[in-house]
Amino acid sequence: MVKISVLQHAPSTHLPARPGDPTPTSRNLDPLMHPFARARERTRALNAVKMERIFAKPFIAALEGHVDAVETMARKPGTLNVVASGSWDGGMIVHDISLRRHILRVDEAHKGKISGVCFADEDRLLTCGVDRNVKLWDTREVDENGAGPSDVRKPLNVFPGKSAFNSIDHHRTDPIFATASNIVQIWDETKSAPISNLSFPTSIETISAIKFNLSESSVLASIGSDRTFTLYDIRTGKAERRIVMQMRSNALSWSPTFPTTILLASEDHNLYTFDIRSLKTPSQIYKAHVAAVMSCDWSPTGHQFVSGGWDRTVRIWQEGRGTAPEVYHTKRMQRVTSTLFTSDAKYVLSGSDDGNIRIWKARAHEKLGILDSRERAAIEYRESLKQKWKTDAQVNKISRSDFLSLFASVYIVADRQLSSLSRTRHIPKPVHKAGQLKRTMLEAQRVKEERRRKHTRAGESKPTAEKRKVVIAEQS
Amino acid sequence: MARAQKPKQSRRPQAKSLKQNNLRGFAKRQSLKSQRSSKYSESSDVYEYQPENVRRSKVKLQLEKDELDGARRDISGSEDEDDGPKRNGLRPRLVGENDDEGGLGSDEDEEIDSDEAFDESDEERFAGFNFSTKKRSLQSRTVPLIDLNEDEVELEEAPSENASASEGEDSAADDEEEGDPEDFIDVLDMIDGKGPAESADEGEHTQKEERPSASKARVEGDDVPHLEDEDEDMHDEEDEGISSDESEEDESHISPMDDAISASGDEDDDVGTSLHDLQSFITNLDAGQKRKAPDDEAAPTTETGEARRQKRRMLKERTEAGEENEFAPHRGATKLNLDDLLNPLASSSSNLLSLKKSAKILTSISAKNQTLSAPLPQRTQERLDREAAYQQTKEEVDKWSATMKKIKEAEHLSFPLQAQPAGRTSNLELAAKFKPTTELESAVDRLLKSAKMREEDIAQTESLKMNHLSVEEVSARRAELAKMRELMFRAEAKAKRVAKIKSKTYRRIKKKEKAKIAAKLGEGSDDEDMNEETRMKHEVERARERATLKHKNTGKWAKAMRARGDLDEDQRRDISEMLSRGEKLRRRIQGIGSGDESEEGEDDTEDDEEGAADRIKASAFEELAQLDKGSEGEEDSGRKGKSIFEMKFMKDAIARDQQRAKQMADDFVREMGESNHEDDEDDELTGGRIEESSGATIERVGGRVTYRPGAQQSQLRTVNSLASDTSSITLRSNDLPSDVARSVTPSATSPIPEKLGIATEAPNPWLAPRQDPAKAVPKKHEIAVSKDSASVEKSKNKLRKKAQKHEEEQSKARNDAAVDISMSNVMTLGDNSSAGPSKPKTRSQSGNQRDDGDDDSDVHSEVEEQERLLDRKGKGKANGVKAFEQRDLVARAFAGDNVVRDFAEAKRREMQEDAPKEVDTTLPGWGSWGGTGTRKAQPKPHLIKKVAGVDPTTRADYKKAHVIISEKRDKKAAKYMVKDLPYPYTSKAQFERSMDIPIGTEWNTRVGFQRGTLPKIVTKPGTVINPLEKLL
């Protein structure tokens, strides 16, 4: 008899039991067995951050169509791809940003500039203009009258006002909307006259923007030319509180996840978040723009927001982190007058003086398209490595640098090459110069203030915190 | 401003009821006005003069102190002149302030009515108060009081009227509106602050009113501004009631209170109809209730301006006065009710009914809110509304705070946050829904159905089986089953519990029990067998005891033996043998120990006393003699024993050793003899240097570190000394490894300390200088390369063997210690003495120059100074001895902390470690021939590894005796360092911990990896993220 001995592998030990299961690993997880774990992870972190910089290409597309500056944009609630925009020439376009085409285009929607756009509900769009009219539009490609996208559309309804409108916003659920002119007016969609006027007594300012709170939808906020921020409640029908600031604000936006937080884009190059429960001081100051901030919008997650400035840059901020935002710019992008996040928090739109709407990735290095689970795991691993090793000098340096100038084919960059890289993101020269100038001026101011404090009696008091300087007065 | 605040204080917003009151009050006032206007056209509006009251109140406040003084001096009644100028001095200021508020027209103050001038506290104050007193007081008025009031009124009004003369009423109102806001807030604050004080005063007031104890009460009244206000209210009202010229200014509003006052004022002159009286009284009721000091009112009309003081006095006196009538019944213990007042009129007229109705409203309003307030100015009202609305909104918004906090603190957020959770389906649900679709499923189903094994079938069959049993049977069976189950369950539980017990004692007891039971069961078994068994057991135990060296009679076996009592010879002998053996061992251990102790003791005494040196020498000689003896004895024993030492070469070697030892001993003796004299001189010259340098020795014995001064062996023990040391190995074995490490290094770089000028050992004159070439040679080997470690080991072994021999031969352990001491001393210090002699010479040459960085110089410099002084004086030996004593004291005081030397030592070691060196990596037995007659191969160059360290001269701390600068910075490791603690971390350990844990798959489980890399915010592409919504 022949005895056969066989080397046997029990499949259960090295194969997954079921198709979905992970392959069992025969690895020793004892950390003592891996003395080089740290070094390896650091190298990986370095690679991850280099890859991030290499693949940081945020610009996706530009949507054309407007002849003049894009003054205002609004996304259609509940959709990802529909965005309406209004221009200084009175043209209004509803874009499909995924297909990059116009769903609706009305060239002469208003006489003069369209100052505000918002979606009323499903398919209806409200626009207001300096021609003292609010118009209600049907945004379906073929409306009831059979007018197509390119045909001359007639508004469904026109709400005439007494003075030029500067802004419009629709209530989240109810069929009412608010307009801003020299007063705040609340309108019912079914009525041709405003149902109520809200204004802070003794205020003779022009209200420049107005927004309904998203979660607490009866709360309303406005900013005015008197450097004010005013809070209203349509339930009480009153302007409840007002703060006067050092400089006027240009735009405001309510946080979608933190209902008490509001973001103001100020003329003094900064953005401020306020908690409406205590308006004395801002909860955070965001400093990086080198010119007035013209627009801002929260990401739907409420953890970041986008701002567009007179300095021709778009910046993406992390909530609570007052410096070093991501900077987007292109050569041909002019003053950014409107910015918008899409509802999936993945993309950012910017409308600028040059009449284009640009689509950007909210995270510059993010890979678009479908990811399989392994790739996603790898990406997540890289992200967490970057997060973990951000304290490492080299990792930090690379993450702050700009790889755009490098060839994408440079996969491995030796450390000495890195040292020659610029240490910060590349920004246009005028912006850079403006930043330098601003820094110089601020420094001079600081020095002067310091000297004043040192040598004069007036300066004996303690220096005020930057946050305390923002609000001049809080009025009730 | 404060003045303006006073009345508004009372206007504290009492929420909505206040507003209602306002409305109601206003309506009533209107109605009454219309009624009255015809009759009492001359009566002016109270509200017009309220501002004056207000202003006056301020005056009072300012004058308070004066008034206090005045009130005190009042009794003497001569202060009018004194007060006059003061008041006049104040008046301009008052006017000025009026000018400031110039906008305040007379009519704007209408809003500040007397009703509002009272707040809850006032009401409380007057809760137990009757109107009768007021009535009475109204009737009895004093001339001076009123007169004064008029004066002031005029004074105050003049500016205000002037100011507002040109302005219309509207503008005045506007002004007031603008002026108000700040006031309002302040008032609120003030109310908050003041409330308690007033309530505290409450008791006093009531007292005061009951007992008109003149000046004191007045002072109290002054203290509380409210009281003053009220007083003045009254005054003004009275003024108006009487002087019609002022009332002409404004007749638009006629308050019921005013009417009431005027009515009561009229009462003196002409008594109107009873109905009218009643009405006026009732109207008076609500308004007048707040009057705290109705006494004040009791002043009709007079014009003398100086009578202020008088007025005061009169006030106090007249409190209780007043005639009793139906409207002012005598004050009793019971509270006056409205009904009591109305009863007499019950039959009189039909108007009464309506009156009653209106009165009912008043009474029905809760006791707290009996006052009605006028509506606030629109602007103020709006502001209040805004404030309230903002509070509301805040509250509303604040409901989100918990959610926001949760979101803020969440480690991971998956957006959209409020996505509809996918419900989980239960098994039952699935089972109920299940319908066989595929072939297999239907086949299985069919089978089950045919076998009647489906759920419902099983239930059915069970019920069928139970069918033909009687109820009793079934219950009995069930009971039985239940019982069995119960029992089983209990037994199981118990067994489980018992099995879980880990206690050894419990197990032992259990075992014993078991054994007992077994013994009981097998009682009849053979005794002999048992005995044999037990004997075997005993033997085993004893063997174990011996093996484990349990030599005391505390062992098990020994105990058993002792317990047994009668022992046979063998056993007794065994025991005694065991004990003796134990004793021997103990003695041996102790002997060695005692030897050490004596040695240490000697060291100590040597340090302690000067004369100890002689003793040491004596003991050294003694030891030498013993060594000699021992060696002789060894020779003897060597002859006897049959071992390797019998062999010739061994004998030769031993002989050679012995000879060498003898020679050494001779040298030592000779030297000692010579240096005995030298020593004395030397001692005086170099001072305590010898001992100081010897310093403290740190010795580790048995895991304990002992610091003791003066023993130099352990620190400076070289390899050789270590080798020779073996006799005491049993005691010192603990510090062997560290000793090796320590001792190898110094020998390798002995020149370095000299080069650096670091002081080494001072010479120990009674110890022999290095002479022995045999000892020196191996040392040289070791210096060059540490490859000699093998040979070192060998020699060490040899020595150890020899030492063991000694030990066996010498019954006394003390001798061993002596050998140890002598040999080590000779060898170690011989080494150091080579460097030593040069030092003292230079030192003596340099005279009093202080040597820097030397080990003990810092510590003993002062002592040395003293000594030097003594030397210079050239005193005799006695002085020297004295100095030594002192030095000795100092030495003792600083015995342990030889820091400078330790530092130098540490530095030397550091340098040694960093210095370039060669390491021989030859493996013995590899690549070379073995066996007898083989030559030792040359060290192969490729096996000698050169470690490029840091050359001592290139070090950063070269020639810097006071610092050690580490040269160990590792560039590769540097990149893992951070400058500061990164932000979120609060401690170094925390940060290090977080960096320690890798997150990759290689070092984590799959789940751990997934958890570790889960991003904080997860969004799905293509998913709309809606803002947070209120979910109901």
Coordinates of N, CA and C in Angstrom, one line a residue, chain A residues 449 453 461-469:
Chain A
E449 N -0.4 102.0 17.9 CA -1.3 101.8 19.0 C -0.5 101.4 20.2
R453 N -0.2 103.5 23.6 CA -0.5 102.9 24.9 C 0.7 103.1 25.9
S461 N -5.4 102.6 29.3 CA -6.4 101.5 29.4 C -5.9 100.3 28.6
K462 N -6.4 99.2 29.0 CA -6.0 97.9 28.3 C -6.4 97.9 26.9
P463 N -5.7 97.3 26.0 CA -6.1 97.2 24.7 C -7.3 96.3 24.5
T464 N -8.2 96.8 23.7 CA -9.5 96.0 23.5 C -9.2 94.8 22.6
A465 N -9.9 93.7 22.9 CA -9.8 92.6 22.1 C -10.4 92.8 20.7
E466 N -9.8 92.2 19.7 CA -10.2 92.4 18.3 C -11.7 92.1 18.2
K467 N -12.2 91.1 18.9 CA -13.6 90.8 18.8 C -14.5 91.9 19.3
R468 N -14.0 92.6 20.3 CA -14.8 93.6 21.0 C -14.9 94.9 20.1
K469 N -14.0 95.0 19.2 CA -14.0 96.2 18.4 C -15.1 96.1 17.3

